[in-house]
Coordinates of C-alpha atoms in Angstrom, one line a residue:
M352 CA -21.8 9.4 -83.7
S353 CA -23.9 11.8 -81.0
L354 CA -22.3 13.3 -78.0
H355 CA -25.6 15.6 -77.2
G356 CA -27.1 13.4 -74.0
K357 CA -22.9 14.3 -72.1
R358 CA -23.0 17.5 -73.2
K359 CA -19.4 17.5 -71.7
E360 CA -17.9 21.3 -73.4
I361 CA -14.1 19.4 -73.1
Y362 CA -12.7 16.3 -73.8
K363 CA -8.5 15.5 -72.9
Y364 CA -6.4 12.8 -74.0
E365 CA -3.2 11.9 -72.9
A366 CA -0.3 10.3 -74.8
P367 CA 2.8 8.5 -74.1
W368 CA 4.9 12.0 -75.5
T369 CA 4.7 15.8 -75.8
V370 CA 2.5 15.8 -79.0
Y371 CA 2.7 18.1 -81.5
A372 CA 1.7 17.2 -85.0
M373 CA -2.1 17.2 -84.7
N374 CA -4.8 16.7 -87.8
W375 CA -9.4 16.3 -87.2
S376 CA -10.1 13.1 -89.8
V377 CA -13.0 14.2 -92.0
R378 CA -14.2 11.5 -93.4
P379 CA -18.4 11.6 -92.3
D380 CA -17.9 7.5 -90.4
K381 CA -15.5 9.0 -88.3
R382 CA -15.8 12.3 -86.9
F383 CA -14.0 12.4 -83.6
R384 CA -11.6 10.8 -84.3
L385 CA -7.2 12.3 -85.1
A386 CA -4.2 11.8 -85.8
L387 CA -0.9 12.7 -83.5
G388 CA 2.0 12.6 -84.4
S389 CA 4.9 12.9 -81.4
F390 CA 8.0 15.0 -80.6
V391 CA 10.6 13.7 -79.0
E392 CA 14.6 14.3 -80.2
E393 CA 15.3 11.0 -81.6
Y394 CA 15.3 9.2 -84.6
N395 CA 12.1 6.9 -83.4
N396 CA 8.6 8.7 -83.0
K397 CA 5.1 7.5 -83.8
V398 CA 2.1 8.2 -84.3
Q399 CA -1.6 7.2 -83.1
L400 CA -4.8 7.1 -84.2
V401 CA -7.2 8.1 -81.4
G402 CA -11.5 7.9 -80.4
L403 CA -13.6 9.4 -78.9
E404 CA -16.0 5.9 -77.9
E405 CA -19.4 7.7 -77.6
E406 CA -20.4 5.6 -74.7
S407 CA -17.6 6.3 -71.8
S408 CA -16.9 10.1 -73.5
E409 CA -13.4 8.9 -73.6
F410 CA -10.3 9.4 -75.6
V411 CA -9.5 5.3 -76.6
C412 CA -6.1 5.1 -79.1
R413 CA -6.5 2.9 -82.1
N414 CA -3.1 2.1 -83.4
T415 CA -0.1 3.6 -83.2
F416 CA 3.0 3.7 -86.0
D417 CA 6.5 3.9 -85.9
H418 CA 7.4 6.8 -87.4
P419 CA 11.4 8.4 -88.7
Y420 CA 11.9 11.9 -86.8
P421 CA 8.4 13.7 -85.4
T422 CA 6.3 14.5 -87.3
T423 CA 6.4 18.2 -89.3
K424 CA 1.9 17.7 -90.4
I425 CA 0.1 15.5 -90.5
M426 CA -3.1 15.5 -92.6
W427 CA -6.2 13.5 -93.3
I428 CA -7.4 12.5 -97.1
P429 CA -9.6 16.0 -97.7
D430 CA -12.3 13.3 -98.2
T431 CA -15.3 14.3 -97.6
K432 CA -17.7 11.8 -99.1
G433 CA -15.2 8.7 -98.2
V434 CA -15.6 8.2 -101.4
Y435 CA -11.0 7.1 -101.4
P436 CA -9.3 4.9 -99.4
D437 CA -8.9 5.9 -95.9
L438 CA -5.5 7.7 -95.9
L439 CA -3.6 9.9 -94.0
A440 CA 0.2 11.9 -94.8
T441 CA 2.5 12.8 -92.7
S442 CA 5.9 14.9 -93.6
G443 CA 9.3 15.0 -92.1
D444 CA 13.4 13.7 -94.1
Y445 CA 10.4 12.6 -96.6
L446 CA 6.6 12.8 -97.4
R447 CA 4.6 9.1 -96.1
I448 CA 1.4 7.8 -97.6
W449 CA -0.1 5.4 -94.7
R450 CA -3.2 3.2 -95.2
V451 CA -5.9 2.8 -92.2
S452 CA -7.6 -0.2 -91.4
D453 CA -9.3 -0.9 -88.6
T454 CA -7.1 -3.2 -88.1
E455 CA -3.7 -2.1 -89.3
T456 CA -2.2 1.0 -90.7
R457 CA 0.6 0.4 -93.1
L458 CA 3.2 2.2 -95.5
E459 CA 1.6 2.6 -98.4
C460 CA 4.0 5.0 -100.7
L461 CA 7.1 7.1 -99.7
L462 CA 7.7 10.2 -101.6
N463 CA 10.6 11.3 -102.1
N464 CA 12.3 13.5 -105.1
N465 CA 15.6 13.4 -103.6
K466 CA 18.4 12.7 -107.1
N467 CA 21.1 12.0 -104.2
S468 CA 20.2 9.3 -101.9
D469 CA 22.8 10.3 -99.8
F470 CA 21.6 13.6 -98.5
C471 CA 17.1 14.7 -98.0
A472 CA 16.0 18.1 -97.3
P473 CA 13.5 18.1 -94.2
L474 CA 10.3 18.8 -95.1
T475 CA 9.1 21.2 -93.0
S476 CA 5.2 20.6 -94.6
F477 CA 2.5 19.3 -96.9
D478 CA -0.5 20.3 -97.7
W479 CA -3.1 18.3 -99.4
N480 CA -5.1 20.1 -102.0
E481 CA -9.5 19.7 -100.9
V482 CA -10.7 20.1 -104.7
D483 CA -8.8 16.9 -105.8
P484 CA -7.3 14.9 -103.9
N485 CA -4.5 13.3 -106.4
L486 CA -2.2 16.8 -105.3
L487 CA -0.4 17.2 -102.3
G488 CA 2.6 19.8 -102.0
T489 CA 5.1 20.2 -99.9
S490 CA 8.0 22.5 -98.8
S491 CA 11.3 22.5 -97.7
I492 CA 14.7 24.2 -95.8
D493 CA 15.8 23.0 -99.1
T494 CA 14.0 27.1 -100.5
T495 CA 11.9 24.6 -102.6
C496 CA 8.2 23.3 -103.0
T497 CA 7.4 20.4 -104.7
I498 CA 3.7 19.8 -105.7
W499 CA 3.1 15.5 -106.5
G500 CA 0.2 13.1 -108.3
L501 CA -1.2 10.9 -105.6
E502 CA -2.9 7.7 -107.7
T503 CA -5.1 6.4 -104.6
G504 CA -5.7 3.5 -106.4
Q505 CA -9.5 3.2 -105.3
V506 CA -10.8 0.6 -107.8
L507 CA -13.6 -1.8 -106.0
G508 CA -13.4 -5.4 -105.6
R509 CA -9.4 -4.8 -105.9
V510 CA -6.3 -3.6 -102.9
N511 CA -3.7 -1.5 -105.1
L512 CA -1.4 0.3 -103.4
V513 CA -1.2 4.2 -103.3
S514 CA 1.7 5.6 -105.5
G515 CA 3.0 9.2 -106.3
H516 CA 4.8 10.7 -109.0
V517 CA 6.6 14.9 -109.3
K518 CA 4.6 17.7 -111.2
T519 CA 7.0 20.0 -110.2
Q520 CA 9.2 21.2 -108.1
L521 CA 10.2 24.4 -107.9
I522 CA 12.6 27.3 -106.4
A523 CA 9.8 28.7 -103.8
H524 CA 11.8 31.6 -101.9
D525 CA 15.4 32.5 -101.4
K526 CA 15.8 30.2 -98.1
E527 CA 14.1 27.9 -97.0
V528 CA 10.4 27.5 -97.2
Y529 CA 8.8 26.8 -94.0
D530 CA 5.0 26.5 -95.1
I531 CA 2.6 25.4 -97.9
A532 CA -1.2 25.7 -98.6
F533 CA -3.5 25.7 -101.7
S534 CA -5.8 28.6 -101.4
R535 CA -10.4 27.7 -103.1
A536 CA -9.1 30.8 -105.2
G537 CA -9.9 30.5 -108.7
G538 CA -11.5 26.7 -108.8
G539 CA -9.5 25.9 -105.6
R540 CA -6.9 23.7 -107.8
D541 CA -4.1 25.2 -109.2
M542 CA -3.7 28.6 -106.8
F543 CA -1.1 27.6 -103.8
A544 CA 1.1 30.4 -100.9
S545 CA 4.0 29.7 -99.3
V546 CA 5.9 31.4 -96.2
G547 CA 9.6 30.8 -95.5
A548 CA 12.7 32.2 -94.0
D549 CA 13.1 34.7 -96.3
G550 CA 9.9 36.9 -94.3
S551 CA 7.9 36.6 -97.2
V552 CA 4.5 35.4 -98.1
R553 CA 5.0 34.8 -102.2
M554 CA 1.4 33.5 -104.5
F555 CA 1.8 30.5 -107.3
D556 CA -0.1 29.8 -109.9
L557 CA 0.6 25.6 -111.4
R558 CA -0.4 26.7 -114.9
H559 CA 1.6 29.8 -114.5
L560 CA 5.0 28.9 -113.3
E561 CA 7.5 31.3 -114.7
H562 CA 5.9 34.0 -111.9
S563 CA 5.3 34.8 -108.8
T564 CA 4.1 37.2 -106.6
I565 CA 5.0 38.6 -103.4
I566 CA 2.1 39.7 -101.0
Y567 CA 3.4 40.1 -98.5
E568 CA 6.7 40.6 -96.6
D569 CA 7.4 41.0 -92.5
P570 CA 9.2 44.7 -92.2
Q571 CA 12.7 43.1 -90.0
H572 CA 12.7 40.0 -92.6
H573 CA 12.3 37.6 -89.2
P574 CA 10.8 34.4 -91.3
L575 CA 7.3 33.6 -91.5
L576 CA 7.1 29.9 -90.0
R577 CA 2.9 30.1 -91.1
L578 CA 0.3 31.2 -93.6
C579 CA -3.5 29.5 -93.4
W580 CA -6.8 30.3 -95.7
N581 CA -10.1 31.5 -94.3
K582 CA -12.1 29.2 -95.6
Q583 CA -14.8 31.0 -97.1
D584 CA -13.1 33.7 -98.1
P585 CA -10.0 33.2 -100.4
N586 CA -8.9 36.9 -100.6
Y587 CA -7.5 36.5 -96.7
L588 CA -5.1 34.4 -95.0
A589 CA -2.8 34.7 -91.8
T590 CA 0.3 34.4 -91.7
M591 CA 3.1 34.4 -88.3
A592 CA 6.7 35.8 -88.1
M593 CA 9.4 32.7 -85.7
D594 CA 9.4 34.3 -81.8
G595 CA 6.3 36.4 -83.0
M596 CA 3.7 37.0 -80.2
E597 CA 0.9 38.8 -83.2
V598 CA -0.8 36.9 -86.2
V599 CA -1.0 39.6 -89.4
I600 CA -4.5 39.4 -92.1
L601 CA -3.8 40.1 -95.2
D602 CA -5.6 40.7 -98.5
V603 CA -4.4 39.2 -101.9
R604 CA -6.0 42.0 -103.3
V605 CA -4.2 44.7 -101.3
P606 CA -0.7 43.4 -101.3
C607 CA 2.5 43.9 -98.6
T608 CA -0.3 46.0 -96.3
P609 CA -1.6 43.8 -93.6
V610 CA -6.0 44.8 -93.1
A611 CA -5.0 43.5 -89.6
R612 CA -3.0 42.8 -86.4
L613 CA -4.0 40.4 -83.8
N614 CA -1.8 41.1 -81.3
N615 CA -3.3 40.0 -77.7
H616 CA -0.8 37.0 -76.8
R617 CA 1.6 37.0 -74.4
A618 CA 4.4 35.2 -75.8
C619 CA 4.9 33.5 -79.6
V620 CA 2.1 32.2 -81.0
N621 CA 2.6 28.5 -82.3
G622 CA -1.1 27.8 -84.6
I623 CA -3.3 29.4 -86.0
A624 CA -7.3 28.2 -87.2
W625 CA -9.8 30.0 -89.3
A626 CA -13.0 29.2 -89.1
P627 CA -14.6 26.4 -91.5
H628 CA -17.9 27.8 -91.4
S629 CA -17.3 31.7 -91.0
S630 CA -15.1 34.3 -93.0
C631 CA -14.7 36.3 -89.9
H632 CA -12.9 34.5 -87.3
I633 CA -10.2 32.8 -86.3
C634 CA -8.2 31.2 -83.6
T635 CA -5.0 30.9 -82.4
A636 CA -2.8 29.9 -79.4
A637 CA 0.0 30.5 -78.5
D638 CA 3.0 29.9 -75.6
D639 CA 0.8 31.9 -72.9
H640 CA -1.2 28.9 -72.4
Q641 CA -4.1 30.9 -74.2
A642 CA -6.7 30.0 -77.7
L643 CA -8.3 33.2 -78.6
I644 CA -11.6 33.4 -80.9
W645 CA -11.1 36.5 -83.1
D646 CA -14.2 38.2 -85.0
I647 CA -12.2 40.5 -88.1
Q648 CA -14.7 41.4 -89.8
Q649 CA -15.1 45.4 -88.5
M650 CA -11.2 44.9 -90.6
P651 CA -9.4 47.9 -91.4
R652 CA -10.6 48.7 -88.3
A653 CA -8.7 47.7 -85.8
I654 CA -9.7 45.0 -84.2
E655 CA -8.0 45.7 -80.6
D656 CA -9.5 42.1 -78.7
P657 CA -10.3 38.2 -78.5
I658 CA -14.2 37.4 -78.7
L659 CA -13.3 34.2 -76.5
A660 CA -10.3 33.2 -74.7
Y661 CA -9.8 30.1 -73.0
T662 CA -6.6 28.9 -70.8
A663 CA -4.6 25.1 -70.8
E664 CA -2.3 24.1 -68.9
G665 CA 0.9 24.4 -70.5
E666 CA 1.8 26.4 -73.8
I667 CA -0.7 25.6 -76.4
N668 CA 1.1 23.8 -79.6
N669 CA -1.0 23.5 -82.7
V670 CA -4.8 24.1 -83.1
Q671 CA -7.0 22.9 -85.1
W672 CA -10.7 23.9 -86.3
A673 CA -12.9 20.7 -87.4
S674 CA -14.0 21.4 -90.5
T675 CA -17.0 18.9 -90.3
Q676 CA -18.1 19.6 -86.9
P677 CA -16.7 23.5 -86.5
D678 CA -18.8 23.4 -82.9
W679 CA -14.7 21.9 -81.9
I680 CA -11.8 23.0 -81.9
A681 CA -8.4 20.8 -80.9
I682 CA -5.1 21.9 -79.0
C683 CA -2.5 20.3 -78.1
Y684 CA 0.1 21.2 -75.3
N685 CA 2.5 18.8 -73.6
N686 CA 1.6 15.3 -73.7
C687 CA -2.5 16.1 -73.7
L688 CA -4.9 16.4 -77.2
E689 CA -8.2 18.3 -75.7
I690 CA -11.3 19.0 -78.1
L691 CA -13.0 22.2 -76.9
R692 CA -17.0 22.5 -77.8
N693 CA -16.8 26.4 -78.6
F694 CA -19.3 29.0 -79.2
P695 CA -21.6 27.7 -82.4
T696 CA -24.8 30.5 -81.6
L697 CA -22.4 32.8 -80.7
L698 CA -20.4 32.6 -84.1
R699 CA -23.6 32.3 -86.2
K700 CA -25.5 35.5 -84.1
N701 CA -23.6 38.1 -84.6
N702 CA -21.9 37.8 -81.7
L703 CA -24.6 38.9 -78.8
L704 CA -23.9 36.8 -76.5
I705 CA -27.4 37.5 -74.7
A706 CA -28.1 33.9 -77.2
L707 CA -25.3 32.1 -74.9
D708 CA -26.4 28.7 -73.6
L709 CA -24.8 29.3 -70.4
R710 CA -23.0 25.9 -70.4
Y711 CA -20.3 27.3 -72.2
K712 CA -19.2 30.1 -69.7
R713 CA -17.3 27.9 -67.9
L714 CA -15.5 26.4 -70.8
W715 CA -14.6 29.8 -72.2
S716 CA -13.8 34.0 -71.4
K717 CA -15.5 36.9 -72.7
K718 CA -11.8 39.4 -73.0
G719 CA -10.9 41.0 -69.5
Q720 CA -12.6 37.4 -67.6
Q721 CA -10.8 34.9 -65.4
P722 CA -12.0 31.0 -67.8
I723 CA -13.6 29.2 -64.4
G724 CA -12.4 26.2 -66.2
V725 CA -14.8 23.0 -66.0
P726 CA -14.2 20.7 -62.8

């Protein structure tokens, strides 16, 4: 899809409900497709698949389907070559795998590891392994992480149902586990980290599950809600605490001591997204309506200010940096999804602002300047 004729810097979509979970599709033929999950405080919730129309330069809803409870996370299969079926996963009460076609989205399998059918511990998050898309990991309030093996039935000429089985389940934390993420270290298949209500970041290796490594503990033992691995350098990860206004950057080679603290937000942080193509850029988003892009290449020197800021019209619930299109960042607030063209020139030219195309100045601002916004 080519949008060069329009040169818009921002595209907006308004859903019929509050948007919480969202994710970019990575399929090469679906570049401007995102999945959105509703946040409605009742059993009946929705997922929408939206795409950007090249001709009209407007987002359109391609499909809407029902989902029990709000999705705690939503993620397309990390299949950049389009060799697997077009699958979407959601977490909530269970992990669900959906198959997407041009005409419908149907549930392929529901993965539940709880032997007691009268009770299921809600899933707080999950991650889909980029190196081996047959692996998924879930985190739960019952203190466990579960690694699932997926059979995707990618036989040509047949329609195979997707199925899954438990590869391993482990007690990961002393309290609820709030997030899980696979690391690209060691081949990218076997290592993952988790965070939870006990305030710790723990690292695991599927080949040696008899022990884990605590690489950070919050000094006040505040629950840690999210973690996110650097896409280019697997030594670095970012995490944030419940109701916290800062993002902590960790180096796994120097456990327990943050190498940077990003603390320019003025309300609690809700989202973290590393640049897919740069090891030293990260975007954070918060209840202060701000999405901030930081350059952390000066670590371990203190990172005082973000290099760029965008002000939304509401409290930002989530931020996602498009892995196959690094010029674009998606945010959601209230019932709105926005995709923002960021500073590709800036990120590739060592932050020389003089090299920027002037059109971007309407969208983002430097620290201390008021963004003008897009008319």
